[in-house]
Short mmCIF file of C-alpha atoms and ligand atoms in Angstrom, two decimals:
data_model
loop_
_atom_site.label_atom_id
_atom_site.label_comp_id
_atom_site.label_asym_id
_atom_site.label_seq_id
_atom_site.Cartn_x
_atom_site.Cartn_y
_atom_site.Cartn_z
CA MET A 1119 -12.49 1.99 -36.15
CA ARG A 1120 -12.73 4.08 -33.43
CA LYS A 1121 -9.27 5.25 -33.33
CA ILE A 1122 -8.57 6.89 -29.36
CA ASN A 1123 -5.48 9.66 -29.76
CA ILE A 1124 -2.94 9.50 -26.95
CA GLY A 1125 -0.27 11.53 -25.63
CA ILE A 1126 2.51 10.48 -23.49
CA ILE A 1127 4.40 13.09 -21.31
CA GLY A 1128 7.74 12.19 -20.14
CA PHE A 1129 9.59 9.93 -22.72
CA GLY A 1130 11.50 7.89 -20.09
CA ASN A 1131 12.24 4.23 -19.43
CA VAL A 1132 8.25 3.16 -19.27
CA GLY A 1133 7.27 6.12 -21.88
CA SER A 1134 9.92 3.50 -24.66
CA GLY A 1135 8.29 0.84 -23.25
CA VAL A 1136 5.06 2.37 -23.17
CA ILE A 1137 5.01 2.32 -27.05
CA LYS A 1138 7.31 -0.44 -27.86
CA ILE A 1139 4.34 -2.36 -26.63
CA LEU A 1140 1.21 -0.40 -28.81
CA GLN A 1141 3.73 -0.50 -32.02
CA GLU A 1142 4.61 -4.48 -31.38
CA LYS A 1143 0.89 -5.68 -30.50
CA LYS A 1144 -0.89 -2.69 -33.01
CA SER A 1145 -2.31 -5.18 -34.47
CA ILE A 1146 -3.35 -7.68 -31.24
CA LEU A 1147 -4.71 -4.72 -28.86
CA ARG A 1148 -7.48 -3.76 -32.38
CA GLU A 1149 -7.77 -7.06 -32.16
CA LYS A 1150 -9.12 -7.50 -29.12
CA THR A 1151 -11.11 -4.07 -27.90
CA GLY A 1152 -11.97 -3.16 -31.32
CA LEU A 1153 -9.74 0.13 -31.34
CA GLU A 1154 -6.84 1.65 -32.06
CA ILE A 1155 -4.75 3.20 -29.28
CA ASN A 1156 -2.96 5.99 -31.15
CA ILE A 1157 -0.15 8.38 -30.43
CA LYS A 1158 -0.68 11.23 -31.09
CA LYS A 1159 2.41 13.07 -28.72
CA VAL A 1160 5.23 12.51 -26.79
CA CYS A 1161 6.35 14.63 -25.00
CA ASP A 1162 9.73 15.06 -23.26
CA LYS A 1163 12.83 18.03 -22.19
CA ASP A 1164 15.24 16.00 -23.87
CA ILE A 1165 13.12 15.00 -27.45
CA LEU A 1166 17.25 14.74 -29.31
CA SER A 1167 18.56 11.15 -27.39
CA LYS A 1168 17.76 8.27 -29.16
CA ARG A 1169 15.83 5.64 -27.17
CA ASN A 1170 15.21 2.30 -28.01
CA VAL A 1171 12.15 2.50 -30.08
CA ASN A 1172 11.78 3.38 -33.26
CA ILE A 1173 9.11 7.22 -33.85
CA ASP A 1174 8.28 9.81 -36.33
CA ARG A 1175 10.11 12.82 -35.05
CA LYS A 1176 7.78 15.57 -36.30
CA LEU A 1177 5.26 13.20 -33.01
CA LEU A 1178 7.84 14.72 -30.02
CA THR A 1179 7.76 18.16 -28.60
CA LYS A 1180 8.64 19.69 -25.22
CA GLU A 1181 6.20 21.96 -25.37
CA VAL A 1182 3.71 19.66 -22.92
CA ARG A 1183 0.86 21.92 -23.54
CA ALA A 1184 1.03 20.63 -27.04
CA VAL A 1185 -0.06 17.62 -25.44
CA THR A 1186 -2.77 18.51 -22.69
CA CYS A 1187 -4.15 21.11 -25.03
CA ASP A 1188 -4.78 19.35 -28.18
CA PRO A 1189 -7.94 19.55 -28.61
CA GLN A 1190 -7.39 15.78 -30.25
CA ILE A 1191 -5.88 13.45 -27.82
CA ASP A 1192 -8.20 11.94 -25.63
CA VAL A 1193 -6.10 10.77 -22.86
CA VAL A 1194 -2.79 11.47 -21.70
CA VAL A 1195 0.00 10.05 -19.99
CA GLU A 1196 1.88 11.28 -17.04
CA LEU A 1197 5.19 9.51 -17.17
CA VAL A 1198 7.24 12.14 -15.26
CA GLY A 1199 6.63 11.80 -12.12
CA GLY A 1200 7.23 13.29 -8.67
CA ILE A 1201 4.61 16.76 -7.49
CA SER A 1202 5.63 19.35 -9.28
CA PRO A 1203 5.19 19.83 -12.25
CA ALA A 1204 3.29 16.42 -12.62
CA LYS A 1205 0.42 17.78 -10.88
CA GLU A 1206 0.24 20.62 -13.26
CA PHE A 1207 0.01 18.66 -16.18
CA ILE A 1208 -1.77 15.65 -15.06
CA MET A 1209 -4.55 19.16 -13.56
CA GLU A 1210 -4.16 21.47 -17.35
CA ALA A 1211 -4.96 17.05 -19.14
CA LEU A 1212 -8.16 16.49 -16.30
CA ALA A 1213 -8.83 20.38 -17.69
CA ASN A 1214 -8.90 20.39 -20.42
CA GLY A 1215 -11.80 17.37 -20.86
CA LYS A 1216 -8.48 14.57 -20.60
CA SER A 1217 -8.24 11.04 -18.95
CA VAL A 1218 -4.92 10.66 -17.30
CA VAL A 1219 -2.65 7.60 -16.72
CA THR A 1220 0.57 7.98 -14.54
CA ALA A 1221 2.64 5.34 -13.08
CA ASN A 1222 3.30 8.18 -9.88
CA LYS A 1223 2.36 6.77 -6.70
CA LEU A 1224 4.01 9.60 -4.89
CA LEU A 1225 1.87 11.89 -6.39
CA LEU A 1226 -1.60 10.51 -5.81
CA ALA A 1227 -0.93 9.56 -2.46
CA ARG A 1228 0.18 12.31 -0.88
CA GLN A 1229 -2.26 14.75 -3.31
CA GLY A 1230 -4.51 11.47 -4.45
CA ARG A 1231 -8.27 13.82 -2.45
CA GLU A 1232 -7.60 16.74 -4.30
CA LEU A 1233 -6.99 14.83 -8.12
CA PHE A 1234 -9.45 12.37 -7.65
CA SER A 1235 -11.70 15.10 -6.91
CA TYR A 1236 -10.49 18.03 -9.98
CA ALA A 1237 -10.83 14.18 -11.90
CA ARG A 1238 -14.09 13.48 -10.96
CA ASP A 1239 -15.99 17.18 -11.12
CA ARG A 1240 -15.22 16.72 -15.42
CA ALA A 1241 -16.55 13.11 -15.50
CA LYS A 1242 -13.28 12.45 -16.17
CA SER A 1243 -10.18 9.69 -15.18
CA ILE A 1244 -7.33 8.77 -13.16
CA TYR A 1245 -6.44 5.36 -13.93
CA PHE A 1246 -2.65 4.12 -12.24
CA GLU A 1247 -2.07 -0.04 -12.51
CA ALA A 1248 1.82 1.39 -13.31
CA SER A 1249 1.88 2.61 -9.32
CA VAL A 1250 2.14 -1.09 -7.66
CA GLY A 1251 3.51 -3.77 -8.40
CA GLY A 1252 4.24 -3.00 -12.12
CA GLY A 1253 3.30 -4.98 -13.91
CA ILE A 1254 1.00 -7.65 -11.83
CA PRO A 1255 -2.16 -6.40 -12.68
CA ILE A 1256 -3.03 -5.74 -8.72
CA ILE A 1257 -5.21 -3.13 -9.04
CA LYS A 1258 -7.67 -3.86 -11.99
CA SER A 1259 -8.04 -6.79 -10.16
CA LEU A 1260 -8.99 -4.62 -6.88
CA ARG A 1261 -11.26 -2.81 -8.37
CA GLU A 1262 -12.91 -5.33 -10.63
CA GLY A 1263 -11.70 -9.24 -10.15
CA LEU A 1264 -12.52 -8.77 -5.71
CA VAL A 1265 -15.74 -6.17 -7.09
CA ALA A 1266 -17.69 -8.78 -4.53
CA ASN A 1267 -15.66 -9.06 -1.77
CA SER A 1268 -14.91 -7.11 1.16
CA PHE A 1269 -11.29 -7.72 2.75
CA ALA A 1270 -9.96 -8.30 5.94
CA SER A 1271 -5.93 -7.10 4.59
CA ILE A 1272 -3.94 -6.60 2.45
CA PHE A 1273 -0.23 -7.51 2.63
CA GLY A 1274 2.44 -6.14 0.11
CA ILE A 1275 6.55 -6.83 -0.74
CA VAL A 1276 5.81 -3.56 -3.18
CA ASN A 1277 9.21 -2.60 -3.21
CA GLY A 1278 12.10 -4.43 -4.88
CA THR A 1279 15.08 -2.68 -3.51
CA SER A 1280 14.09 -3.36 -0.13
CA ASN A 1281 13.30 -7.10 -1.10
CA PHE A 1282 16.51 -7.52 -2.98
CA ILE A 1283 18.59 -6.39 0.00
CA LEU A 1284 16.83 -8.43 2.69
CA SER A 1285 16.48 -11.07 0.53
CA ARG A 1286 19.97 -10.99 -0.75
CA MET A 1287 21.10 -10.62 3.10
CA SER A 1288 18.97 -13.15 3.84
CA LEU A 1289 20.58 -15.86 1.15
CA HIS A 1290 24.65 -14.52 0.48
CA ASN A 1291 24.68 -14.26 5.32
CA CYS A 1292 26.40 -11.05 3.48
CA SER A 1293 25.75 -6.80 5.80
CA PHE A 1294 22.95 -4.21 4.16
CA ASN A 1295 26.26 -2.20 3.36
CA GLU A 1296 27.56 -5.49 1.07
CA ALA A 1297 23.71 -5.80 -0.48
CA LEU A 1298 22.71 -1.81 -1.16
CA LYS A 1299 25.91 -1.78 -3.04
CA GLU A 1300 25.00 -4.88 -4.99
CA ALA A 1301 21.76 -3.40 -5.49
CA LYS A 1302 23.52 -0.69 -6.39
CA GLN A 1303 25.79 -1.92 -8.96
CA LYS A 1304 23.24 -4.32 -11.21
CA GLY A 1305 20.56 -1.72 -11.46
CA PHE A 1306 18.38 -2.77 -8.71
CA ALA A 1307 18.53 0.25 -6.26
CA GLU A 1308 18.32 4.41 -6.75
CA LYS A 1309 21.65 6.25 -7.02
CA ASP A 1310 19.28 8.08 -3.16
CA PRO A 1311 18.08 5.04 -2.23
CA THR A 1312 16.35 7.13 0.96
CA LEU A 1313 12.99 6.75 -0.74
CA ASP A 1314 13.18 2.87 -1.26
CA LEU A 1315 14.55 1.40 1.60
CA GLU A 1316 13.07 4.23 4.65
CA GLY A 1317 9.59 3.20 3.68
CA LEU A 1318 7.84 5.99 1.73
CA ASP A 1319 7.90 4.66 -1.26
CA SER A 1320 5.85 1.27 0.07
CA ALA A 1321 4.09 3.38 2.04
CA HIS A 1322 3.25 5.59 -0.93
CA LYS A 1323 1.62 2.48 -2.51
CA LEU A 1324 0.11 1.49 0.77
CA ILE A 1325 -1.83 4.13 0.32
CA LEU A 1326 -3.51 4.09 -3.11
CA LEU A 1327 -3.98 -0.53 -2.15
CA VAL A 1328 -6.19 1.09 0.76
CA TYR A 1329 -7.41 3.27 -1.47
CA LEU A 1330 -9.19 0.40 -3.30
CA GLY A 1331 -9.48 -1.89 -0.69
CA PHE A 1332 -11.33 -0.30 1.94
CA GLY A 1333 -12.01 2.72 0.00
CA LYS A 1334 -10.62 5.52 2.66
CA LEU A 1335 -7.35 7.52 1.03
CA VAL A 1336 -5.65 7.72 3.91
CA ALA A 1337 -2.63 10.79 4.52
CA LEU A 1338 0.86 10.27 4.37
CA ASN A 1339 1.06 10.59 8.64
CA ASP A 1340 -1.92 8.60 9.50
CA VAL A 1341 0.87 5.55 8.68
CA PHE A 1342 3.28 4.30 10.49
CA VAL A 1343 6.65 3.82 8.17
CA GLU A 1344 9.45 2.52 9.44
CA GLY A 1345 12.52 1.27 7.10
CA ILE A 1346 14.52 -1.43 6.85
CA SER A 1347 18.10 0.51 6.80
CA LYS A 1348 19.33 -0.93 10.59
CA ILE A 1349 17.70 -3.97 9.59
CA SER A 1350 21.52 -6.56 10.60
CA LEU A 1351 22.54 -9.92 9.40
CA ALA A 1352 22.77 -10.64 13.42
CA ASP A 1353 19.31 -10.34 12.90
CA VAL A 1354 17.28 -11.65 9.57
CA ASN A 1355 20.24 -14.85 10.39
CA TYR A 1356 18.99 -14.59 14.75
CA ALA A 1357 15.43 -14.65 12.79
CA LYS A 1358 16.10 -17.77 10.28
CA GLU A 1359 16.69 -19.87 13.27
CA MET A 1360 13.99 -19.55 14.88
CA GLY A 1361 11.59 -19.89 11.29
CA PHE A 1362 11.32 -16.43 10.14
CA GLU A 1363 12.27 -14.32 7.73
CA ILE A 1364 11.82 -10.71 7.65
CA LYS A 1365 10.08 -8.45 4.76
CA LEU A 1366 9.49 -5.26 4.43
CA LEU A 1367 5.50 -5.10 4.50
CA ALA A 1368 3.25 -2.60 3.18
CA ILE A 1369 0.25 -3.46 6.17
CA ALA A 1370 -3.63 -2.62 6.30
CA LYS A 1371 -5.78 -5.14 8.28
CA LYS A 1372 -9.07 -4.90 9.58
CA GLU A 1373 -9.48 -5.70 13.49
CA SER A 1374 -13.34 -4.70 14.09
CA ASP A 1375 -14.34 -1.14 13.33
CA GLN A 1376 -10.14 -0.05 13.23
CA LEU A 1377 -8.16 -0.31 10.21
CA GLU A 1378 -3.78 -0.64 10.78
CA VAL A 1379 -2.52 0.64 8.02
CA ARG A 1380 1.63 0.29 8.10
CA VAL A 1381 5.02 -0.24 6.49
CA HIS A 1382 8.14 -1.90 8.23
CA PRO A 1383 10.26 -4.87 8.57
CA THR A 1384 8.29 -7.85 10.12
CA LEU A 1385 8.97 -11.35 10.65
CA ILE A 1386 7.05 -13.90 8.82
CA THR A 1387 7.45 -17.80 9.04
CA LYS A 1388 9.22 -19.16 6.42
CA GLY A 1389 6.62 -21.55 5.26
CA HIS A 1390 4.21 -18.87 4.17
CA LEU A 1391 4.27 -17.74 0.00
CA LEU A 1392 5.71 -14.01 1.34
CA ALA A 1393 8.64 -15.95 3.02
CA SER A 1394 10.33 -16.75 -0.53
CA VAL A 1395 9.40 -14.27 -2.97
CA GLY A 1396 12.64 -12.68 -2.99
CA GLY A 1397 15.52 -10.76 -5.38
CA VAL A 1398 13.25 -7.45 -7.22
CA PHE A 1399 10.42 -9.16 -7.15
CA ASN A 1400 7.28 -8.22 -5.64
CA ALA A 1401 4.06 -9.89 -3.98
CA ILE A 1402 0.81 -9.13 -2.65
CA TYR A 1403 -1.42 -11.22 -0.48
CA VAL A 1404 -4.92 -10.32 -0.21
CA SER A 1405 -7.04 -11.45 2.73
CA SER A 1406 -10.84 -11.19 0.89
CA ASP A 1407 -14.28 -13.09 1.97
CA PHE A 1408 -15.74 -15.12 -1.18
CA ALA A 1409 -12.69 -15.57 -3.42
CA GLY A 1410 -10.96 -16.31 0.13
CA ASN A 1411 -6.54 -15.85 -0.14
CA LEU A 1412 -5.13 -14.48 -2.74
CA LEU A 1413 -1.78 -14.07 -3.83
CA PHE A 1414 -0.40 -11.37 -6.98
CA TYR A 1415 3.23 -11.91 -7.45
CA GLY A 1416 5.70 -10.82 -9.81
CA PRO A 1417 8.70 -8.00 -10.74
CA GLY A 1418 7.82 -5.30 -9.35
CA ALA A 1419 10.14 -2.88 -11.52
CA GLY A 1420 10.78 -2.75 -14.87
CA GLN A 1421 10.31 -0.75 -18.05
CA LEU A 1422 8.22 -3.26 -19.75
CA SER A 1423 5.87 -4.42 -17.05
CA ALA A 1424 5.01 -1.04 -15.61
CA ALA A 1425 4.84 0.03 -20.00
CA SER A 1426 2.17 -3.23 -19.82
CA ALA A 1427 0.30 -2.27 -16.91
CA VAL A 1428 0.21 0.78 -17.95
CA VAL A 1429 -1.24 0.14 -21.64
CA SER A 1430 -4.25 -2.22 -20.16
CA ASP A 1431 -5.19 1.01 -18.97
CA LEU A 1432 -5.48 3.02 -21.58
CA VAL A 1433 -7.20 -0.14 -22.91
CA ASP A 1434 -9.74 0.50 -19.88
CA LEU A 1435 -9.93 4.03 -20.99
CA ALA A 1436 -10.72 3.32 -25.02
CA GLN A 1437 -13.32 1.67 -23.53
CA ASP A 1438 -15.33 3.69 -21.74
CA ILE A 1439 -14.59 6.02 -24.37
CA LYS A 1440 -16.07 3.88 -27.08
CA ALA A 1441 -19.08 3.19 -25.52
CA GLY A 1442 -18.91 7.15 -24.50
CA LEU A 1443 -19.42 5.97 -21.00
CA PHE A 1444 -17.23 7.53 -17.10
CA ARG A 1445 -17.67 5.40 -16.03
CA SER A 1446 -16.53 5.67 -12.04
CA ALA A 1447 -13.57 3.75 -12.93
CA LEU A 1448 -12.33 2.50 -9.39
CA ASN A 1449 -15.39 1.57 -8.13
CA ILE A 1450 -14.68 2.86 -4.62
CA CYS A 1451 -16.27 2.25 -2.29
CA GLU A 1452 -15.98 2.77 1.64
CA ASP A 1453 -15.62 -0.59 4.13
CA ARG A 1454 -18.44 1.52 6.29
CA GLU A 1455 -17.32 -0.86 9.77
CA ILE A 1456 -14.31 0.81 10.19
CA ARG A 1457 -14.30 3.60 12.23
CA ARG A 1458 -10.85 4.98 12.72
CA LEU A 1459 -7.72 3.61 11.59
CA ARG A 1460 -4.68 2.26 14.57
CA LYS A 1461 -2.48 4.23 15.65
CA ILE A 1462 0.60 2.18 16.31
CA ASP A 1463 0.66 2.11 19.69
CA ASP A 1464 -2.31 0.27 20.20
CA ILE A 1465 -1.50 -2.64 17.99
CA GLU A 1466 -0.97 -5.93 19.25
CA GLY A 1467 1.33 -9.09 18.18
CA ARG A 1468 4.01 -10.63 19.28
CA TYR A 1469 7.43 -9.23 18.73
CA TYR A 1470 11.73 -10.27 17.96
CA ILE A 1471 13.25 -9.00 20.92
CA ARG A 1472 17.28 -8.95 20.72
CA PHE A 1473 19.05 -6.90 23.91
CA MET A 1474 22.60 -6.80 23.70
CA ALA A 1475 24.04 -8.01 27.35
CA TYR A 1476 27.15 -8.17 29.44
CA ASP A 1477 27.14 -11.77 30.55
CA GLN A 1478 26.25 -12.00 34.42
CA PRO A 1479 24.91 -13.63 37.24
CA GLY A 1480 20.75 -11.99 37.15
CA VAL A 1481 20.72 -10.19 33.58
CA LEU A 1482 17.91 -12.72 32.43
CA ALA A 1483 15.84 -12.05 35.07
CA LYS A 1484 15.91 -7.39 34.96
CA ILE A 1485 15.61 -7.57 31.90
CA SER A 1486 12.07 -10.65 32.02
CA GLY A 1487 10.90 -9.17 35.34
CA ILE A 1488 10.14 -5.56 33.59
CA LEU A 1489 8.32 -8.28 30.40
CA ALA A 1490 6.32 -8.69 33.58
CA LYS A 1491 5.61 -5.95 34.90
CA PHE A 1492 3.82 -4.83 31.52
CA ASN A 1493 2.49 -7.24 30.83
CA ILE A 1494 4.59 -9.44 28.33
CA SER A 1495 4.84 -12.71 27.75
CA ILE A 1496 8.23 -14.84 26.29
CA ALA A 1497 7.64 -17.45 24.21
CA SER A 1498 11.31 -18.42 23.60
CA VAL A 1499 14.25 -17.52 24.33
CA THR A 1500 18.04 -17.31 23.42
CA GLN A 1501 21.67 -16.75 24.50
CA LYS A 1502 24.26 -16.90 22.19
CA GLU A 1503 27.77 -17.19 23.18
CA HIS A 1504 29.78 -14.03 23.84
CA GLY A 1505 32.73 -12.76 22.18
CA LYS A 1506 36.37 -11.75 24.36
CA GLU A 1507 34.49 -8.32 25.35
CA LYS A 1508 31.46 -11.30 27.81
CA ILE A 1509 28.79 -9.20 25.89
CA VAL A 1510 25.84 -11.28 25.04
CA PRO A 1511 22.98 -11.24 21.55
CA ILE A 1512 19.28 -11.77 24.34
CA VAL A 1513 17.50 -12.76 21.46
CA MET A 1514 13.22 -13.62 22.23
CA ILE A 1515 10.44 -13.69 21.14
CA THR A 1516 7.07 -12.80 22.73
CA HIS A 1517 3.59 -14.29 23.26
CA GLY A 1518 1.33 -11.24 21.79
CA ALA A 1519 1.02 -7.47 23.43
CA LYS A 1520 0.73 -4.60 23.17
CA GLU A 1521 3.27 -1.46 21.80
CA LYS A 1522 3.22 0.75 24.20
CA GLN A 1523 3.62 -1.82 26.50
CA LEU A 1524 7.26 -2.81 24.42
CA ARG A 1525 8.29 0.54 24.12
CA SER A 1526 8.41 1.71 27.75
CA ALA A 1527 9.43 -1.64 29.26
CA LEU A 1528 12.39 -1.59 26.04
CA ALA A 1529 13.09 1.94 27.08
CA MET A 1530 13.49 1.00 30.66
CA ILE A 1531 15.69 -2.43 29.91
CA ASP A 1532 17.97 0.33 27.91
CA ARG A 1533 18.75 2.03 31.18
CA LEU A 1534 19.62 -1.29 33.49
CA GLY A 1535 23.12 -0.76 33.70
CA VAL A 1536 24.15 -4.71 32.34
CA ILE A 1537 23.12 -3.87 28.84
CA LYS A 1538 25.58 -2.61 25.68
CA GLN A 1539 22.94 -1.14 23.25
CA ASP A 1540 19.77 -0.15 23.02
CA ALA A 1541 17.06 -3.12 22.10
CA VAL A 1542 16.28 -4.15 18.44
CA ALA A 1543 12.67 -5.00 18.23
CA ILE A 1544 10.93 -6.42 14.78
CA ARG A 1545 7.68 -6.75 14.35
CA ILE A 1546 6.08 -10.79 13.78
CA GLU A 1547 3.11 -10.65 11.47
CA GLU A 1548 0.29 -14.49 10.90
CA VAL A 1549 -0.71 -13.57 7.81
N1 HSE B 952 11.47 1.66 -6.31
C1 HSE B 952 10.34 0.24 -6.66
C2 HSE B 952 11.27 -0.51 -6.30
C3 HSE B 952 10.32 0.87 -7.89
O1 HSE B 952 12.22 -0.63 -5.89
O2 HSE B 952 10.26 -1.70 -5.27
C4 HSE B 952 9.30 1.54 -8.90
O3 HSE B 952 8.28 1.35 -7.77
#
């Protein structure tokens, strides 16, 4: 039986999970693939601490080059994360004729152009199923299962930490800070959760989804990114009263010859499947021309779900190696109808807006007068009761409006003497 030798760099949580799955499922994987996936080396800075798997200590090394330069190793699994030195490890492995499996969305989203072309020039592949949606086979589905389709849009809840916080606020009526504290206590949020909460982790994942779905590797600078750290409980509750949930959505949407690529808190109607995705779960909702609308749902992180995705990539690569072929593995094909990326200023949609205003005669008229001046039409408006300070929240839903017009209108309204604090505006998406 053909043996495929692999080397793993990073003996952490996911690395141990990969070893566990390969050990536990050895005979099943052999039966299913006609191949043996053999762990030849495992590299980590720390090879002494105990992990939850048994491994022959002779396989452990602290020396990365013992993996990247071992002529018997066919595939290198990079599970270090971050840009450097993960990038150097991957490049050295490719330079030495190995294909690579990685879960490193940050690296691929920011430096994928260089890495993918480096791999292509050497007829090697970089597979990255574990980088988006944990064990959900979204990458394989886009590149294989849906190969005959073109996509109109991809909407993803791809950050478990943010989704946990927003769901908690909505279900338990707690503040952002209380929900974040709970996420940390439960081990769902990193010690420094900035990348998650400010939308960057979602943006990295979105870049990879856009690459597969639309064949364009967009730069991070071209993605509009806004996180959830300014979402207040008041807005979660007002949105709910109006029939919406707030979700951090990663959005790729084709509008004629333009592509919108953005991440931001979004109001979606409660009836939509994505609105009921709670806790740390992820979901990706794909609109395709032949297969229709599809929802991919599951745990977005976790040792064994990410490891399951890594093993799926290993099996794919092993089969390529066995067949002696280099498939242009990702089936990337540019959507040529797309001529440019649409800037956030030019997007058009409905908005939820909350003003905090003094409860005086004529306030609403002043606000609606400015909105009308910018051609923004109000679909609904509610004024809440005020407290002692005579300051009232005025909550509006607009009809379709251009983002740029909306921003200009809000800037003018914020300057009115009757307005107590800057308006909050959250985009509404008809998914
Ligand atoms: N930090 C990520 C999240 C998990 O919260 O979803 C890994 O992608």
